[in-house]
Short mmCIF file of C-alpha atoms in Angstrom, two decimals:
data_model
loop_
_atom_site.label_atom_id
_atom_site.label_comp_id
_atom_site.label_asym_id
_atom_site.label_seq_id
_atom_site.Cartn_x
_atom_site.Cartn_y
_atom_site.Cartn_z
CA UNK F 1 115.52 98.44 157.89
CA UNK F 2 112.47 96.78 156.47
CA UNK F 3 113.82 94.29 153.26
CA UNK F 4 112.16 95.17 149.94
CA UNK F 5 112.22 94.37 146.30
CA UNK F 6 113.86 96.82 143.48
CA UNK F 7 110.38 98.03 141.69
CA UNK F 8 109.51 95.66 138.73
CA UNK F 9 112.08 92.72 140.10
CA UNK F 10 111.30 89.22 141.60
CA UNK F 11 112.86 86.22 144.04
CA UNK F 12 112.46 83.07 142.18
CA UNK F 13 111.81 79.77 144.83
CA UNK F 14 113.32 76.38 144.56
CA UNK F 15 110.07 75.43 142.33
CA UNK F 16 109.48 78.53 140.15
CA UNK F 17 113.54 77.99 139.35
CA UNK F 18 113.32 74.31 138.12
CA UNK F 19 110.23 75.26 136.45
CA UNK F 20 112.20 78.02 134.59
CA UNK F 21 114.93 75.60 133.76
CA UNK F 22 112.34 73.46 132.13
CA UNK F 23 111.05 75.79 129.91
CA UNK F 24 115.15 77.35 129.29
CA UNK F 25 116.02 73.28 128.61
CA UNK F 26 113.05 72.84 125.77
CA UNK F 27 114.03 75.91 124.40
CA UNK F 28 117.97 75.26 124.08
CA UNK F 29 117.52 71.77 123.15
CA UNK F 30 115.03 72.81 119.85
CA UNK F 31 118.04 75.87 119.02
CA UNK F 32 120.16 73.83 119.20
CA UNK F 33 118.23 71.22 116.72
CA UNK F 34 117.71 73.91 114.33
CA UNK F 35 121.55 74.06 114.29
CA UNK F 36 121.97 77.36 116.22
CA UNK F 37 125.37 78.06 118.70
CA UNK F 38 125.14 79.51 121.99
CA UNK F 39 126.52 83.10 122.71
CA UNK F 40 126.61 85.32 125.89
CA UNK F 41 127.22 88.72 125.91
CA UNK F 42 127.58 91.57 129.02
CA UNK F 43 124.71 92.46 130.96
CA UNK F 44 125.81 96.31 130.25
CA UNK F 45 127.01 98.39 126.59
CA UNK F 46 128.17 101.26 125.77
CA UNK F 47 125.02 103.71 125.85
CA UNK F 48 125.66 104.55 122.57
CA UNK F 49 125.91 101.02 121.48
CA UNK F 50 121.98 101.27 122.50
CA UNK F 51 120.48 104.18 121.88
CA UNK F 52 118.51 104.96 118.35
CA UNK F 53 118.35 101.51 118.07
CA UNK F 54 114.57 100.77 119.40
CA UNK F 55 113.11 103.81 118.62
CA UNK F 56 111.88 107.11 120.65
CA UNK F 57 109.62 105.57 123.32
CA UNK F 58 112.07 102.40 123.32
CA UNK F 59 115.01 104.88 123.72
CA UNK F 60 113.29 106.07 127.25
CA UNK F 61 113.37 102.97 128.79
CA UNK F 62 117.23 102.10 128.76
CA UNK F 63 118.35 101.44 132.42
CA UNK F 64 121.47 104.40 132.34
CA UNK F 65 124.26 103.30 134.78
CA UNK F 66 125.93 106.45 136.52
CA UNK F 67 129.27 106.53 135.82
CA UNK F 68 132.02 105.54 138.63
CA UNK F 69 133.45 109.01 138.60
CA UNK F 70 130.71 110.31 141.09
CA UNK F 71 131.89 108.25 143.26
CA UNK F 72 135.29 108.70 142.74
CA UNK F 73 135.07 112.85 142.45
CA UNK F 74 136.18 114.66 144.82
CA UNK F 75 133.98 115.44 148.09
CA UNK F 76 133.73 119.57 146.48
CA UNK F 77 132.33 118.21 143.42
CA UNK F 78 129.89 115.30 144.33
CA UNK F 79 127.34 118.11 145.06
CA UNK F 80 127.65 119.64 142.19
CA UNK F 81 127.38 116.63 140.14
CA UNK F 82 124.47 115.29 141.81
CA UNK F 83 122.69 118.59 140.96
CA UNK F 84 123.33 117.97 137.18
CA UNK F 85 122.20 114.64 137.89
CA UNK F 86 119.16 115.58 138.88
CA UNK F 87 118.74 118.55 136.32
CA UNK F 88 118.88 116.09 133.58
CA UNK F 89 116.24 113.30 135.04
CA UNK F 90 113.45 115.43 133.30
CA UNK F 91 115.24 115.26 129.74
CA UNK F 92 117.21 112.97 127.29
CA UNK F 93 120.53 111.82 128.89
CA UNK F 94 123.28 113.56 126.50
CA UNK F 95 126.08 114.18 129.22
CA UNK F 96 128.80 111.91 129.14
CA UNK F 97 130.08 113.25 132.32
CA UNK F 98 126.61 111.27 133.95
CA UNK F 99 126.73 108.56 132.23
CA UNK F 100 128.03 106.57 128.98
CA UNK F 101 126.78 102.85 130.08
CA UNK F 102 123.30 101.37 129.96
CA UNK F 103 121.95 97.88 130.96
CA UNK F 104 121.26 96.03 127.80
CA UNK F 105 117.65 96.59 126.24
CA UNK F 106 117.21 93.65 124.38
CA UNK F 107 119.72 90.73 123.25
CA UNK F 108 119.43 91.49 119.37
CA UNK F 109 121.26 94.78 119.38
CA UNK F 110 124.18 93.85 121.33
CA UNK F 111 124.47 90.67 119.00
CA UNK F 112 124.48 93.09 116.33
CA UNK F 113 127.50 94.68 117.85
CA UNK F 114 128.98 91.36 118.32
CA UNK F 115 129.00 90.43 114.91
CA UNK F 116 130.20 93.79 113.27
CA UNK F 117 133.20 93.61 115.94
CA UNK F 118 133.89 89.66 114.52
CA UNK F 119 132.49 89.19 111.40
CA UNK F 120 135.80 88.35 110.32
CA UNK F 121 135.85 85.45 112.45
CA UNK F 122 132.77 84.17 111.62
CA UNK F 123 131.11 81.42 109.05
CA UNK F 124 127.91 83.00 107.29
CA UNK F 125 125.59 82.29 107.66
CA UNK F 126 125.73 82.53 111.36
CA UNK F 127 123.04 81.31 113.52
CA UNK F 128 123.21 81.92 117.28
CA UNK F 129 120.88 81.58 120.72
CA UNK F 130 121.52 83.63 123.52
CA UNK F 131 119.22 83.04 126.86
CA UNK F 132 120.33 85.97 129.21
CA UNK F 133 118.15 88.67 131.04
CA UNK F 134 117.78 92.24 130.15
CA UNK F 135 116.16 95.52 131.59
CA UNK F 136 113.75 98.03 130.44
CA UNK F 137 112.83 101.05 132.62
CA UNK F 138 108.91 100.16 132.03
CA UNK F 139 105.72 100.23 134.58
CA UNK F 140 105.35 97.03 136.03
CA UNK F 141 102.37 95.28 135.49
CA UNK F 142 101.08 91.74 135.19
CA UNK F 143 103.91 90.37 132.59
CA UNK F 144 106.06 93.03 132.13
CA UNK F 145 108.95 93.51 134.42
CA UNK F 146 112.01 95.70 134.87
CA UNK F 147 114.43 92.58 134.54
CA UNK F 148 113.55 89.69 132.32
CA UNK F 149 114.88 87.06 130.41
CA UNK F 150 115.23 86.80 126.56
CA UNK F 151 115.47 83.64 124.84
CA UNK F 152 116.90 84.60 121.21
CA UNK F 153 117.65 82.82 117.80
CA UNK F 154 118.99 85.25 115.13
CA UNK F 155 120.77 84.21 111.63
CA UNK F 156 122.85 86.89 110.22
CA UNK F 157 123.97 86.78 106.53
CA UNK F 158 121.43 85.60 104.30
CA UNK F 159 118.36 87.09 102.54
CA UNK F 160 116.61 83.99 102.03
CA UNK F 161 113.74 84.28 102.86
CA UNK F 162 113.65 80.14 103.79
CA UNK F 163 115.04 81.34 107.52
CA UNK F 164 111.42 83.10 108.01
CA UNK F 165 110.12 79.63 107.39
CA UNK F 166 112.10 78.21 109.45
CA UNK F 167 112.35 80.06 111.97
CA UNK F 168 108.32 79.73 112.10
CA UNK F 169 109.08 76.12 112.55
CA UNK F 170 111.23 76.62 115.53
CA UNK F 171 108.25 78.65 117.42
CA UNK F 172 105.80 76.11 116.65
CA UNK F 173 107.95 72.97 117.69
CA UNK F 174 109.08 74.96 120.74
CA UNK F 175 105.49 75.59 121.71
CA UNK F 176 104.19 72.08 120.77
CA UNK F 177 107.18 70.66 122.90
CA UNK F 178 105.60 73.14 126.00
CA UNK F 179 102.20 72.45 125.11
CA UNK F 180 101.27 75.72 124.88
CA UNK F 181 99.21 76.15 122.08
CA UNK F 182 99.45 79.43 120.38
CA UNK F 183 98.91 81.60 117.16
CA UNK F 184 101.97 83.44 115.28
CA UNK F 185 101.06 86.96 113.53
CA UNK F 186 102.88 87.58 110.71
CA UNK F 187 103.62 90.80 109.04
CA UNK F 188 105.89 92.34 106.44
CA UNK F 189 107.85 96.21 107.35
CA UNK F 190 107.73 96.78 103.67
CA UNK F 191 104.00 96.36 103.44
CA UNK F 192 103.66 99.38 106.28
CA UNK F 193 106.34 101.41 104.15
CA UNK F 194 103.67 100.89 101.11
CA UNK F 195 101.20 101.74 103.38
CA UNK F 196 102.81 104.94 104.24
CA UNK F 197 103.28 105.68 100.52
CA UNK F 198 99.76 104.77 99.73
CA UNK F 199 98.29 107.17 102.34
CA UNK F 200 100.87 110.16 101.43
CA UNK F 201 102.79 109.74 105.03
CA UNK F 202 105.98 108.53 104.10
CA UNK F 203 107.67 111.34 106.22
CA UNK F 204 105.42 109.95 109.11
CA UNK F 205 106.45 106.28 108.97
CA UNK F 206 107.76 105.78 112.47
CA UNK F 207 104.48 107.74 113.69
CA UNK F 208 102.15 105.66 111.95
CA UNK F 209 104.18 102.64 112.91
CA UNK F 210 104.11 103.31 116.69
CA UNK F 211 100.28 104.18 117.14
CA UNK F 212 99.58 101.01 114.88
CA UNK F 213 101.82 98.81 117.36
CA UNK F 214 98.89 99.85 120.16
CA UNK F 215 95.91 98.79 118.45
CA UNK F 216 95.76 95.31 120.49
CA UNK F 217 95.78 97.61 123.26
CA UNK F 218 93.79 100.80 122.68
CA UNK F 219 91.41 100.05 120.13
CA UNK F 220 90.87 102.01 116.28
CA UNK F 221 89.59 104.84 118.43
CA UNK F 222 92.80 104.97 120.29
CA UNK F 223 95.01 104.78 117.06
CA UNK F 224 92.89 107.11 115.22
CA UNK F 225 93.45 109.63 118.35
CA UNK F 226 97.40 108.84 118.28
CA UNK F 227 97.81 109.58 114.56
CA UNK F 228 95.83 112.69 114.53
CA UNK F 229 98.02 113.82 117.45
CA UNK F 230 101.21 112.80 115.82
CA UNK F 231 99.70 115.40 112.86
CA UNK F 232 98.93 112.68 110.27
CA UNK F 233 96.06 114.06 108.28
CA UNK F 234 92.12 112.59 108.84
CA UNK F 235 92.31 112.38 104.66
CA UNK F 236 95.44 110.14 105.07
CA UNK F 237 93.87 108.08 107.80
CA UNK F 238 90.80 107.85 105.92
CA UNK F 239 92.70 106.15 103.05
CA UNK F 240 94.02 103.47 105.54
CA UNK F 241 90.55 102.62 107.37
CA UNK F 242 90.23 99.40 105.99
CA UNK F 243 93.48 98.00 108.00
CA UNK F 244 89.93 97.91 110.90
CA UNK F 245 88.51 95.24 108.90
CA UNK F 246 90.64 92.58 107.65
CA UNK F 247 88.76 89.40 106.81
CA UNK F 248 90.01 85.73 107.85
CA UNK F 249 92.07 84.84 104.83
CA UNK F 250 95.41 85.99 104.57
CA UNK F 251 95.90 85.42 100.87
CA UNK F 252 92.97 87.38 100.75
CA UNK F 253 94.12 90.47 101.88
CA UNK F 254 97.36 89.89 100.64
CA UNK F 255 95.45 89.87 97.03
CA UNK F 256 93.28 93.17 97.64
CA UNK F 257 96.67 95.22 98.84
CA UNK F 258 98.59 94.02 95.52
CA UNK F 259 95.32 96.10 93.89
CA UNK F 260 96.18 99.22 96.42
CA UNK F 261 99.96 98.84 95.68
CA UNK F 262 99.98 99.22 92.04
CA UNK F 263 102.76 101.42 91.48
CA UNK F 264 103.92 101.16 94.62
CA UNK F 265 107.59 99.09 94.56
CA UNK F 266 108.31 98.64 97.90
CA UNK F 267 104.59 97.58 99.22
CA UNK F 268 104.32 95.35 96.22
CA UNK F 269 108.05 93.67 97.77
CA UNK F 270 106.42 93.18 100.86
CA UNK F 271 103.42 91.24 99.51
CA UNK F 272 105.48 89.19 97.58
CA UNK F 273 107.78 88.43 100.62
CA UNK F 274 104.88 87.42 102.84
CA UNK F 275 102.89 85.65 100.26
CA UNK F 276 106.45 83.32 99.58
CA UNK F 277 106.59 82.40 103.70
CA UNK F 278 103.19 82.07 104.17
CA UNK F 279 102.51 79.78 100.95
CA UNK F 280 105.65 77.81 101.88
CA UNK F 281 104.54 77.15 105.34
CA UNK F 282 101.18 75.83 104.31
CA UNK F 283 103.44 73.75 102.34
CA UNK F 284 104.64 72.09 105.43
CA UNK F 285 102.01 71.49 107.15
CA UNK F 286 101.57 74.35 109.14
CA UNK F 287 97.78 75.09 110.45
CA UNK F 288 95.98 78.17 108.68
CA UNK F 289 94.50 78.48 112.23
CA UNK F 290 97.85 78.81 113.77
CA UNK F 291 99.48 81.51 111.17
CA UNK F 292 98.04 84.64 111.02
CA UNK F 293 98.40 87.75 108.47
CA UNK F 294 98.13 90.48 111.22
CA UNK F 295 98.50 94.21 108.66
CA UNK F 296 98.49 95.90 111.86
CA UNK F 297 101.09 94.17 113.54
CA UNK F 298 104.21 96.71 113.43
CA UNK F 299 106.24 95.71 116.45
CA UNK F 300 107.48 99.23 117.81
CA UNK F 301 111.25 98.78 116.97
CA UNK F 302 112.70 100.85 114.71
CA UNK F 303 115.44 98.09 113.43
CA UNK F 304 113.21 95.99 111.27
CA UNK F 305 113.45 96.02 107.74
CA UNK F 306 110.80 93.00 106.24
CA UNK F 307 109.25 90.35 108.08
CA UNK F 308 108.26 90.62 112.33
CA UNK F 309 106.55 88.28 114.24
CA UNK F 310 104.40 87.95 117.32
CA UNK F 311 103.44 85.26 119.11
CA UNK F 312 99.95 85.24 121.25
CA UNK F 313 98.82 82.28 123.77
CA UNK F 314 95.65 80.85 122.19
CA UNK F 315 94.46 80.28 125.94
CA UNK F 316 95.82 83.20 128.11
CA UNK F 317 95.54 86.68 128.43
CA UNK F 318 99.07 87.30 127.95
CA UNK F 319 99.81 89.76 125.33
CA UNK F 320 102.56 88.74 123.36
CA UNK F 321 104.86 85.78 124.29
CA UNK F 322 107.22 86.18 121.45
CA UNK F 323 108.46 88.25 118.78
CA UNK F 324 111.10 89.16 116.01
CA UNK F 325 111.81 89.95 112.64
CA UNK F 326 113.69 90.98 109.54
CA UNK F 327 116.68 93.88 110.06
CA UNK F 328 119.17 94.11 107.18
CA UNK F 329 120.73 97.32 108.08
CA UNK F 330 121.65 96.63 112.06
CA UNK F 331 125.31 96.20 111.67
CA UNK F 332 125.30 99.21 109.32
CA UNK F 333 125.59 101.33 112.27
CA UNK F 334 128.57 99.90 113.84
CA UNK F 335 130.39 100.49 110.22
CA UNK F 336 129.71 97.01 108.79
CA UNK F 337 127.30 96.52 106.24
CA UNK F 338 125.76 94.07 103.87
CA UNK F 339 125.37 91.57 107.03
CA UNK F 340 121.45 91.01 106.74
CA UNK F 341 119.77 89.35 110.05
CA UNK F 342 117.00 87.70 111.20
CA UNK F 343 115.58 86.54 114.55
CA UNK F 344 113.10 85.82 117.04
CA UNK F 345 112.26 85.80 120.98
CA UNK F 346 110.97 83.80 123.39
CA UNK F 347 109.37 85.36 126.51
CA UNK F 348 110.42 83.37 129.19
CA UNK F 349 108.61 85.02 131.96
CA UNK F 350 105.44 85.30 130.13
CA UNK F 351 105.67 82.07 128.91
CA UNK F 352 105.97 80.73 132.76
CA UNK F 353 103.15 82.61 133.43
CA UNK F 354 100.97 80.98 130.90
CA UNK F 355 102.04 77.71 131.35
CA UNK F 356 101.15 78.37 135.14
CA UNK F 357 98.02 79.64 134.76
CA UNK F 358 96.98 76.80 132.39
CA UNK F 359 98.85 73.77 134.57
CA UNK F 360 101.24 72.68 131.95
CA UNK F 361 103.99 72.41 134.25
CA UNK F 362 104.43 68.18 133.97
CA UNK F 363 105.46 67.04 138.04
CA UNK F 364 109.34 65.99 136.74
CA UNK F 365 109.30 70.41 136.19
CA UNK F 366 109.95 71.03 139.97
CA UNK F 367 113.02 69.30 141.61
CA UNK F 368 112.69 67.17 144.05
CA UNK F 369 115.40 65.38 146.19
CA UNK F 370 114.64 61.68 145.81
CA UNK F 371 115.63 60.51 149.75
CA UNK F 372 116.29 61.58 152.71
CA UNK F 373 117.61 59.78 155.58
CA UNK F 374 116.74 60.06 158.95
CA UNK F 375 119.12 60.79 161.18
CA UNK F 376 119.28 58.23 164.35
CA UNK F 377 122.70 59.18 165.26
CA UNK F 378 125.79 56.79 166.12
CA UNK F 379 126.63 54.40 164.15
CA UNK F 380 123.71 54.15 161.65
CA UNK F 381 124.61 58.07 161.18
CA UNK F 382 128.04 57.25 159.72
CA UNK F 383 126.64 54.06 157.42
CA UNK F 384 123.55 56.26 156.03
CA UNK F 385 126.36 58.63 155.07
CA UNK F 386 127.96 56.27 153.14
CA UNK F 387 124.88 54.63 151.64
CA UNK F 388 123.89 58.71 150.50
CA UNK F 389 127.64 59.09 148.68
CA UNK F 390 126.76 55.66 146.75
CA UNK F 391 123.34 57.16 145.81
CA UNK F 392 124.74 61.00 144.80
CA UNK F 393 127.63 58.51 142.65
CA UNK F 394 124.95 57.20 140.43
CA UNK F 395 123.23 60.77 140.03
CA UNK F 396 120.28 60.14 142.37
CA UNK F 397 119.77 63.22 145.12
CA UNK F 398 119.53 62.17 148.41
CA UNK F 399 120.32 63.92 151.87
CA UNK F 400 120.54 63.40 156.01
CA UNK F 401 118.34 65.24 158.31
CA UNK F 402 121.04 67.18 160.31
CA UNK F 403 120.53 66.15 163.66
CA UNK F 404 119.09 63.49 165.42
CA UNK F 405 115.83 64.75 166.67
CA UNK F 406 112.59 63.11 166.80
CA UNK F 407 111.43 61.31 163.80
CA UNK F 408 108.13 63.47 163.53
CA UNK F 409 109.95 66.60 162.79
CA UNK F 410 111.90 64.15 160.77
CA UNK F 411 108.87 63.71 159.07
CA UNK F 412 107.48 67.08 158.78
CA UNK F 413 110.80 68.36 157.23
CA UNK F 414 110.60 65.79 154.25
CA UNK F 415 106.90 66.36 153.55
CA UNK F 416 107.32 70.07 153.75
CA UNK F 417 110.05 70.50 151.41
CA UNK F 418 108.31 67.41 149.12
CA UNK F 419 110.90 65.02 149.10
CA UNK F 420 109.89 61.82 147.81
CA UNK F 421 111.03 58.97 150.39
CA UNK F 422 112.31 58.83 153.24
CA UNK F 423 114.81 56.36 154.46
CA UNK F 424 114.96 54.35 157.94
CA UNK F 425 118.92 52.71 158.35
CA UNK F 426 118.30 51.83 161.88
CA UNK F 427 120.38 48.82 163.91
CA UNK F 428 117.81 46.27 162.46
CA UNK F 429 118.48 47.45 159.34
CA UNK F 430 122.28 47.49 159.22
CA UNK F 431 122.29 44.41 161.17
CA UNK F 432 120.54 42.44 157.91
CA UNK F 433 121.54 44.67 155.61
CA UNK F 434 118.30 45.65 154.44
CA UNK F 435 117.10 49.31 153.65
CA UNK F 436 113.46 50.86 154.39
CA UNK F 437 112.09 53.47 153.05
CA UNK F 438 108.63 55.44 152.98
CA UNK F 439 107.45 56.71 149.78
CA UNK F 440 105.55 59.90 151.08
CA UNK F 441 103.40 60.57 148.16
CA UNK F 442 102.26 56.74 148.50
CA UNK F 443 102.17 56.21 151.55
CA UNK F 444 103.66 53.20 151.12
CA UNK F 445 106.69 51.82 153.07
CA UNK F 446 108.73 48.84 152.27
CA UNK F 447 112.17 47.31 153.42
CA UNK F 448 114.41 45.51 150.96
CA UNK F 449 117.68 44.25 150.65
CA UNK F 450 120.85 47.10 150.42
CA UNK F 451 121.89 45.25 146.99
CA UNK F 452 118.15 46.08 145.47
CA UNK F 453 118.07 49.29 147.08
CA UNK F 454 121.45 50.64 145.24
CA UNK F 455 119.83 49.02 142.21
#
């Protein structure tokens, strides 16, 4: 059998691992900074823990897991299972007899579900980070995979609106920290819920919200097409042409949709919420440049209630590399309410990508082992030995070449898996206890006493 990759899955090498774990370390260090706790949950929920959570299209892109009882039916009724099975592939999944587990979608629902099954337990305002993978049944393509990681922050219990300030704090120290410079879009739900008023679609909100969410991606043209499609009127999207041209200055806009929103409670909420974050982050410090009022940005999940957030490499064609928002209501479904939440994401894969496309990764990013010994057999085999434990004591990596072959393919082996030195204990050496070593990316070699070598 020829091996092969699951569609939309990867193998991650000794360097593109440590790399990750640079970017996972920055990350976790700066949550943790912003005095968040670490959390894991499963990799799989109930399916109904999931679904009507992220919306229609988001809905379609749960990874189902077939339940254990076709395996464990009979031989007389596999068949006929398998047939239903195969029946329902071309519509919604609604059986419980096929299947009642998913693979999680995202890490913000099944926190959610954490905190309605504890919030008894808990200290509110609670502020967690969770860095685990999830799956989403989507087309592969350049940054999007079938199993990625999340890197989440979320704060549940408090409507201040100070955690959307800080939480735009944590992206940009994150980002500074990776040196990947970037630009945060900012919008407000409530401001597309007064757009929906203001354009007489209120029944259509999810529909206008959805074909919005594409715009980065299919142009006015596109969204124009969408809408009509999804039946909203040509009047109603005439009334909304001017979300096509925004001008530069946030306050700006902000100012001419308080003039549209007169009357209008809930769009007139939204401006105020956006105008307090955005005016309080200038306050700080933060760069015009790097803060952006995006009125199209609607982020295509159904849970958010006021602010959401994307973040866009200034440098890279990359799409989003991290996202989030406002949802009061989440925990409502799981029969606890008045818990409201915030949070954002962190892209890891896409952030990798970035980073490797623009050569942040610094050289300490990929993990190297410090020396290796080569192997002359006899004697000298048994002292390097003991020279490598007194190395791996004081945390430095170090290893023997296996056997004792020739010292070119000694050689080769160091230089082809990059290891930085490597180390000659010969019967000259252990004679005056000294210690030689080459320093491969030097190409420097030196011998010194054992004392200096162990430092």
């Amino acid at each position: 059998m020829k091996p092969s990759l699951a569609k939309g899955t990867r193998d991650f090498t000794a360097q593109e691992v440590s790399r990750r774990k640079y970017i996972i370390n920055i990350l976790q260090n700066n949550f943790e900074l912003f005095g968040f706790q670490p959390l894991e949950t499963p990799s799989f929920e109930n399916l109904s823990t999931l679904t009507g959570k992220y919306g229609e299209e988001g809905d379609r892109l749960i990874f189902k897991i077939l339940n254990s009882s076709i395996n464990e039916a009979k031989e007389e009724k596999k068949a006929q299972m398998l047939n239903d099975f195969q029946r329902a592939l071309d519509k919604p999944f609604s059986s419980e007899s096929l299947t009642d587990k998913a693979l999680r979608y995202d890490l913000t629902v099944p926190f959610a579900r954490f905190v309605a099954m504890n919030h008894g337990q808990l200290t509110f305002p609670y502020k967690r980070y969770q860095i685990q993978p999830v799956w989403r049944a989507d087309r592969p393509q350049k940054g999007r995979f079938r199993e990625f990681y999340q890197c989440d922050a979320d704060v549940v219990g408090s409507e201040s609106l100070l955690q959307e300030v800080d939480l735009i704090q944590l992206y940009l120290k994150s980002f500074a920290d990776l040196k990947v410079s970037v630009t945060i879009h900012v919008n407000n739900r409530k401001i597309l819920s007064g757009l929906a008023e203001y354009a007489g679609i209120t029944d259509k909100l999810i529909d206008f919200t959805v074909a919005l969410d594409k715009l980065d991606k299919i142009g006015k043209e596109g969204v124009v097409k969408e809408l009509l499609e999804r039946e909203i009127s040509q009047d109603s999207i005439d009334k909304l042409d001017f979300l096509f041209s925004q001008s530069d200055d946030a306050l700006e806009n902000l100012l001419q949709l308080k003039e549209k929103f007169i009357g209008n409670e809930i769009g007139l909420k939204g401006v105020e919420e956006l105008e307090f974050v955005l005016t309080q982050s200038l306050s700080l410090g933060v760069d015009i440049q790097n803060l952006v009022f995006d009125i199209t940005l609607a982020r295509g999940l159904d849970y958010y209630t006021g602010a959401i957030f994307e973040v866009k490499a200034d440098e890279a064609q990359m799409g989003s590399i991290g996202g989030g928002g406002r949802y009061d209501n989440l925990t409502e479904v799981f029969g606890v309410k008045n818990i409201p939440g915030i949070g954002i994401s962190f892209g890891l894969d896409r952030i990798y990508l970035v980073m490797e496309e623009l050569d942040l990764f610094p050289k300490e990013a990929t993990s190297k082992v410090e020396y290796l010994f080569a192997n002359f057999g006899g004697e000298e085999t048994v002292e390097a030995l003991k020279l490598i434990m007194q190395l791996r004591a004081k945390g430095i990596s170090a290893e023997l070449y296996p056997e004792s072959s020739k010292i070119n393919k000694q050689f080769t082996y160091a230089e082809k898996k990059g290891i930085k030195n490597l180390v000659f204990l010969g019967e000259e050496e252990l004679k005056n206890r000294t210690v030689t070593f080459k320093n491969l990316e030097a190409g420097e070699q030196k011998t010194v006493s054992l004392e200096e070598f162990l430092g």
